[in-house]
């Protein structure tokens, strides 16, 4: 038997969806930047990205070494790692409020590590959660009107 959203959790759905969507987009964009970084670093190009004085693309192992430069390749890697943790937290919050199956939690979690998947999963889960929210609020409204 499928679990349903608890009555006390219905008002929490829009906020949980909003934070999940924000974290999904941020994680997805950083994952795409990470894919680009890996491609240019581990293919025959052998380049890294840096910000500051000098060129944007530099030979592998030299990013951020010159004065006034910042190793963007490492920053992307670190940012994606930490923001993926935030993504997992928002995934867990939405999943627990909606009381979905455990496999849905895992599917959403995979969205942060498979390129482009976070955008697809975000769209589907957001739609599913908000459809459920609108159904539940409509049912509550009908109950209130029937009680009058």
PDB file of C-alpha atoms in Angstrom:
ATOM      1  CA  UNK A   1       0.000   0.000   0.000  1.00  0.00           C
ATOM      2  CA  UNK A   2       1.391   3.386  -1.017  1.00  0.00           C
ATOM      3  CA  UNK A   3       1.834   5.984   1.679  1.00  0.00           C
ATOM      4  CA  UNK A   4       0.083   9.312   1.322  1.00  0.00           C
ATOM      5  CA  UNK A   5       1.238  12.751   2.364  1.00  0.00           C
ATOM      6  CA  UNK A   6       0.434  13.571   5.967  1.00  0.00           C
ATOM      7  CA  UNK A   7      -2.111  16.350   6.371  1.00  0.00           C
ATOM      8  CA  UNK A   8       0.316  18.436   8.415  1.00  0.00           C
ATOM      9  CA  UNK A   9       2.927  18.179   5.623  1.00  0.00           C
ATOM     10  CA  UNK A  10       0.714  19.409   2.767  1.00  0.00           C
ATOM     11  CA  UNK A  11       1.640  23.107   3.277  1.00  0.00           C
ATOM     12  CA  UNK A  12       5.352  22.172   3.222  1.00  0.00           C
ATOM     13  CA  UNK A  13       5.243  20.789  -0.331  1.00  0.00           C
ATOM     14  CA  UNK A  14       5.690  24.051  -2.311  1.00  0.00           C
ATOM     15  CA  UNK A  15       8.684  25.122  -0.212  1.00  0.00           C
ATOM     16  CA  UNK A  16      10.320  21.712  -0.472  1.00  0.00           C
ATOM     17  CA  UNK A  17       9.776  21.709  -4.245  1.00  0.00           C
ATOM     18  CA  UNK A  18      11.258  25.205  -4.570  1.00  0.00           C
ATOM     19  CA  UNK A  19      14.459  24.290  -2.685  1.00  0.00           C
ATOM     20  CA  UNK A  20      14.731  21.015  -4.563  1.00  0.00           C
ATOM     21  CA  UNK A  21      14.413  22.796  -7.922  1.00  0.00           C
ATOM     22  CA  UNK A  22      17.057  25.393  -7.025  1.00  0.00           C
ATOM     23  CA  UNK A  23      19.509  22.761  -5.836  1.00  0.00           C
ATOM     24  CA  UNK A  24      18.816  20.565  -8.878  1.00  0.00           C
ATOM     25  CA  UNK A  25      19.599  23.372 -11.310  1.00  0.00           C
ATOM     26  CA  UNK A  26      22.746  24.449  -9.457  1.00  0.00           C
ATOM     27  CA  UNK A  27      23.978  20.861  -9.188  1.00  0.00           C
ATOM     28  CA  UNK A  28      23.164  20.175 -12.840  1.00  0.00           C
ATOM     29  CA  UNK A  29      25.000  23.244 -14.097  1.00  0.00           C
ATOM     30  CA  UNK A  30      28.050  22.483 -11.951  1.00  0.00           C
ATOM     31  CA  UNK A  31      28.009  18.877 -13.137  1.00  0.00           C
ATOM     32  CA  UNK A  32      28.058  20.043 -16.756  1.00  0.00           C
ATOM     33  CA  UNK A  33      30.974  22.384 -15.935  1.00  0.00           C
ATOM     34  CA  UNK A  34      32.723  19.434 -14.291  1.00  0.00           C
ATOM     35  CA  UNK A  35      32.203  17.297 -17.400  1.00  0.00           C
ATOM     36  CA  UNK A  36      33.756  20.027 -19.541  1.00  0.00           C
ATOM     37  CA  UNK A  37      36.646  20.300 -17.094  1.00  0.00           C
ATOM     38  CA  UNK A  38      37.276  16.538 -17.183  1.00  0.00           C
ATOM     39  CA  UNK A  39      37.111  16.464 -20.978  1.00  0.00           C
ATOM     40  CA  UNK A  40      39.667  19.223 -21.449  1.00  0.00           C
ATOM     41  CA  UNK A  41      41.916  17.881 -18.692  1.00  0.00           C
ATOM     42  CA  UNK A  42      42.009  14.149 -19.484  1.00  0.00           C
ATOM     43  CA  UNK A  43      41.906  14.192 -23.288  1.00  0.00           C
ATOM     44  CA  UNK A  44      44.841  15.049 -25.537  1.00  0.00           C
ATOM     45  CA  UNK A  45      44.055  18.740 -24.915  1.00  0.00           C
ATOM     46  CA  UNK A  46      45.604  18.463 -21.404  1.00  0.00           C
ATOM     47  CA  UNK A  47      44.271  21.857 -20.264  1.00  0.00           C
ATOM     48  CA  UNK A  48      42.893  23.335 -17.069  1.00  0.00           C
ATOM     49  CA  UNK A  49      40.834  26.462 -16.454  1.00  0.00           C
ATOM     50  CA  UNK A  50      41.901  29.447 -14.402  1.00  0.00           C
ATOM     51  CA  UNK A  51      40.640  32.937 -13.634  1.00  0.00           C
ATOM     52  CA  UNK A  52      42.645  36.091 -13.203  1.00  0.00           C
ATOM     53  CA  UNK A  53      45.728  37.382 -14.971  1.00  0.00           C
ATOM     54  CA  UNK A  54      46.688  35.395 -18.019  1.00  0.00           C
ATOM     55  CA  UNK A  55      44.837  32.989 -20.305  1.00  0.00           C
ATOM     56  CA  UNK A  56      41.660  31.119 -19.306  1.00  0.00           C
ATOM     57  CA  UNK A  57      43.003  27.745 -20.500  1.00  0.00           C
ATOM     58  CA  UNK A  58      46.455  26.759 -19.264  1.00  0.00           C
ATOM     59  CA  UNK A  59      48.490  23.534 -19.480  1.00  0.00           C
ATOM     60  CA  UNK A  60      47.464  20.779 -17.062  1.00  0.00           C
ATOM     61  CA  UNK A  61      48.969  21.285 -13.602  1.00  0.00           C
ATOM     62  CA  UNK A  62      49.677  25.000 -13.939  1.00  0.00           C
ATOM     63  CA  UNK A  63      46.273  26.542 -13.161  1.00  0.00           C
ATOM     64  CA  UNK A  64      46.380  28.964 -10.263  1.00  0.00           C
ATOM     65  CA  UNK A  65      50.168  28.939  -9.928  1.00  0.00           C
ATOM     66  CA  UNK A  66      50.809  32.391 -11.389  1.00  0.00           C
ATOM     67  CA  UNK A  67      50.278  35.365  -9.062  1.00  0.00           C
ATOM     68  CA  UNK A  68      46.762  36.773  -9.301  1.00  0.00           C
ATOM     69  CA  UNK A  69      45.216  33.594 -10.746  1.00  0.00           C
ATOM     70  CA  UNK A  70      42.651  31.172  -9.376  1.00  0.00           C
ATOM     71  CA  UNK A  71      42.346  27.464 -10.253  1.00  0.00           C
ATOM     72  CA  UNK A  72      38.806  27.268 -11.599  1.00  0.00           C
ATOM     73  CA  UNK A  73      39.078  23.536 -12.345  1.00  0.00           C
ATOM     74  CA  UNK A  74      39.533  22.647  -8.671  1.00  0.00           C
ATOM     75  CA  UNK A  75      36.875  25.165  -7.612  1.00  0.00           C
ATOM     76  CA  UNK A  76      34.292  23.511  -9.887  1.00  0.00           C
ATOM     77  CA  UNK A  77      35.155  20.088  -8.475  1.00  0.00           C
ATOM     78  CA  UNK A  78      34.854  21.230  -4.857  1.00  0.00           C
ATOM     79  CA  UNK A  79      31.701  23.291  -5.429  1.00  0.00           C
ATOM     80  CA  UNK A  80      29.922  20.415  -7.148  1.00  0.00           C
ATOM     81  CA  UNK A  81      30.854  18.054  -4.318  1.00  0.00           C
ATOM     82  CA  UNK A  82      29.516  20.281  -1.568  1.00  0.00           C
ATOM     83  CA  UNK A  83      26.446  21.391  -3.468  1.00  0.00           C
ATOM     84  CA  UNK A  84      25.640  17.765  -4.279  1.00  0.00           C
ATOM     85  CA  UNK A  85      25.360  17.247  -0.509  1.00  0.00           C
ATOM     86  CA  UNK A  86      22.837  20.112  -0.411  1.00  0.00           C
ATOM     87  CA  UNK A  87      21.048  18.502  -3.370  1.00  0.00           C
ATOM     88  CA  UNK A  88      20.815  15.217  -1.438  1.00  0.00           C
ATOM     89  CA  UNK A  89      19.394  17.057   1.558  1.00  0.00           C
ATOM     90  CA  UNK A  90      16.688  18.745  -0.536  1.00  0.00           C
ATOM     91  CA  UNK A  91      16.040  15.404  -2.272  1.00  0.00           C
ATOM     92  CA  UNK A  92      15.561  13.723   1.117  1.00  0.00           C
ATOM     93  CA  UNK A  93      13.306  16.506   2.391  1.00  0.00           C
ATOM     94  CA  UNK A  94      11.016  16.363  -0.653  1.00  0.00           C
ATOM     95  CA  UNK A  95      11.026  12.561  -0.666  1.00  0.00           C
ATOM     96  CA  UNK A  96      10.158  12.314   3.032  1.00  0.00           C
ATOM     97  CA  UNK A  97       7.372  14.911   2.829  1.00  0.00           C
ATOM     98  CA  UNK A  98       5.850  13.193  -0.202  1.00  0.00           C
ATOM     99  CA  UNK A  99       6.374   9.722   1.357  1.00  0.00           C
ATOM    100  CA  UNK A 100       7.536   8.261  -1.943  1.00  0.00           C
ATOM    101  CA  UNK A 101       9.114   4.828  -2.448  1.00  0.00           C
ATOM    102  CA  UNK A 102      12.849   4.494  -1.604  1.00  0.00           C
ATOM    103  CA  UNK A 103      13.659   3.861  -5.268  1.00  0.00           C
ATOM    104  CA  UNK A 104      12.423   7.353  -6.106  1.00  0.00           C
ATOM    105  CA  UNK A 105      14.926   8.813  -3.626  1.00  0.00           C
ATOM    106  CA  UNK A 106      17.709   6.914  -5.376  1.00  0.00           C
ATOM    107  CA  UNK A 107      16.506   8.064  -8.803  1.00  0.00           C
ATOM    108  CA  UNK A 108      16.563  11.676  -7.692  1.00  0.00           C
ATOM    109  CA  UNK A 109      20.010  11.202  -6.110  1.00  0.00           C
ATOM    110  CA  UNK A 110      21.347   9.868  -9.415  1.00  0.00           C
ATOM    111  CA  UNK A 111      20.248  13.113 -11.011  1.00  0.00           C
ATOM    112  CA  UNK A 112      23.177  14.890  -9.399  1.00  0.00           C
ATOM    113  CA  UNK A 113      25.833  12.547 -10.772  1.00  0.00           C
ATOM    114  CA  UNK A 114      24.613  11.731 -14.294  1.00  0.00           C
ATOM    115  CA  UNK A 115      24.975  14.689 -16.693  1.00  0.00           C
ATOM    116  CA  UNK A 116      21.662  16.285 -17.792  1.00  0.00           C
ATOM    117  CA  UNK A 117      19.661  13.882 -15.614  1.00  0.00           C
ATOM    118  CA  UNK A 118      19.095  16.436 -12.843  1.00  0.00           C
ATOM    119  CA  UNK A 119      17.132  18.632 -15.276  1.00  0.00           C
ATOM    120  CA  UNK A 120      14.939  15.748 -16.470  1.00  0.00           C
ATOM    121  CA  UNK A 121      14.341  14.307 -12.999  1.00  0.00           C
ATOM    122  CA  UNK A 122      13.713  17.767 -11.537  1.00  0.00           C
ATOM    123  CA  UNK A 123      11.006  18.462 -14.098  1.00  0.00           C
ATOM    124  CA  UNK A 124       9.234  15.150 -13.487  1.00  0.00           C
ATOM    125  CA  UNK A 125       9.462  15.170  -9.674  1.00  0.00           C
ATOM    126  CA  UNK A 126       8.427  18.802  -9.437  1.00  0.00           C
ATOM    127  CA  UNK A 127       5.383  18.106 -11.615  1.00  0.00           C
ATOM    128  CA  UNK A 128       4.474  14.993  -9.650  1.00  0.00           C
ATOM    129  CA  UNK A 129       4.821  16.750  -6.285  1.00  0.00           C
ATOM    130  CA  UNK A 130       2.867  19.833  -7.333  1.00  0.00           C
ATOM    131  CA  UNK A 131       0.105  17.732  -8.941  1.00  0.00           C
ATOM    132  CA  UNK A 132      -0.227  15.847  -5.656  1.00  0.00           C
ATOM    133  CA  UNK A 133      -0.223  19.139  -3.751  1.00  0.00           C
ATOM    134  CA  UNK A 134      -3.029  20.585  -5.890  1.00  0.00           C
ATOM    135  CA  UNK A 135      -5.081  17.380  -5.566  1.00  0.00           C
ATOM    136  CA  UNK A 136      -4.680  17.345  -1.784  1.00  0.00           C
ATOM    137  CA  UNK A 137      -5.503  21.026  -1.327  1.00  0.00           C
ATOM    138  CA  UNK A 138      -8.569  20.643  -3.576  1.00  0.00           C
ATOM    139  CA  UNK A 139      -9.701  17.636  -1.497  1.00  0.00           C
ATOM    140  CA  UNK A 140      -9.210  19.629   1.706  1.00  0.00           C
ATOM    141  CA  UNK A 141     -11.253  22.496   0.262  1.00  0.00           C
ATOM    142  CA  UNK A 142     -14.073  20.097  -0.707  1.00  0.00           C
ATOM    143  CA  UNK A 143     -14.063  18.647   2.837  1.00  0.00           C
ATOM    144  CA  UNK A 144     -14.322  22.124   4.341  1.00  0.00           C
ATOM    145  CA  UNK A 145     -17.224  23.026   2.072  1.00  0.00           C
ATOM    146  CA  UNK A 146     -18.997  19.733   2.826  1.00  0.00           C
ATOM    147  CA  UNK A 147     -18.624  20.373   6.564  1.00  0.00           C
ATOM    148  CA  UNK A 148     -20.494  23.694   6.285  1.00  0.00           C
TER     149      UNK A 148
END
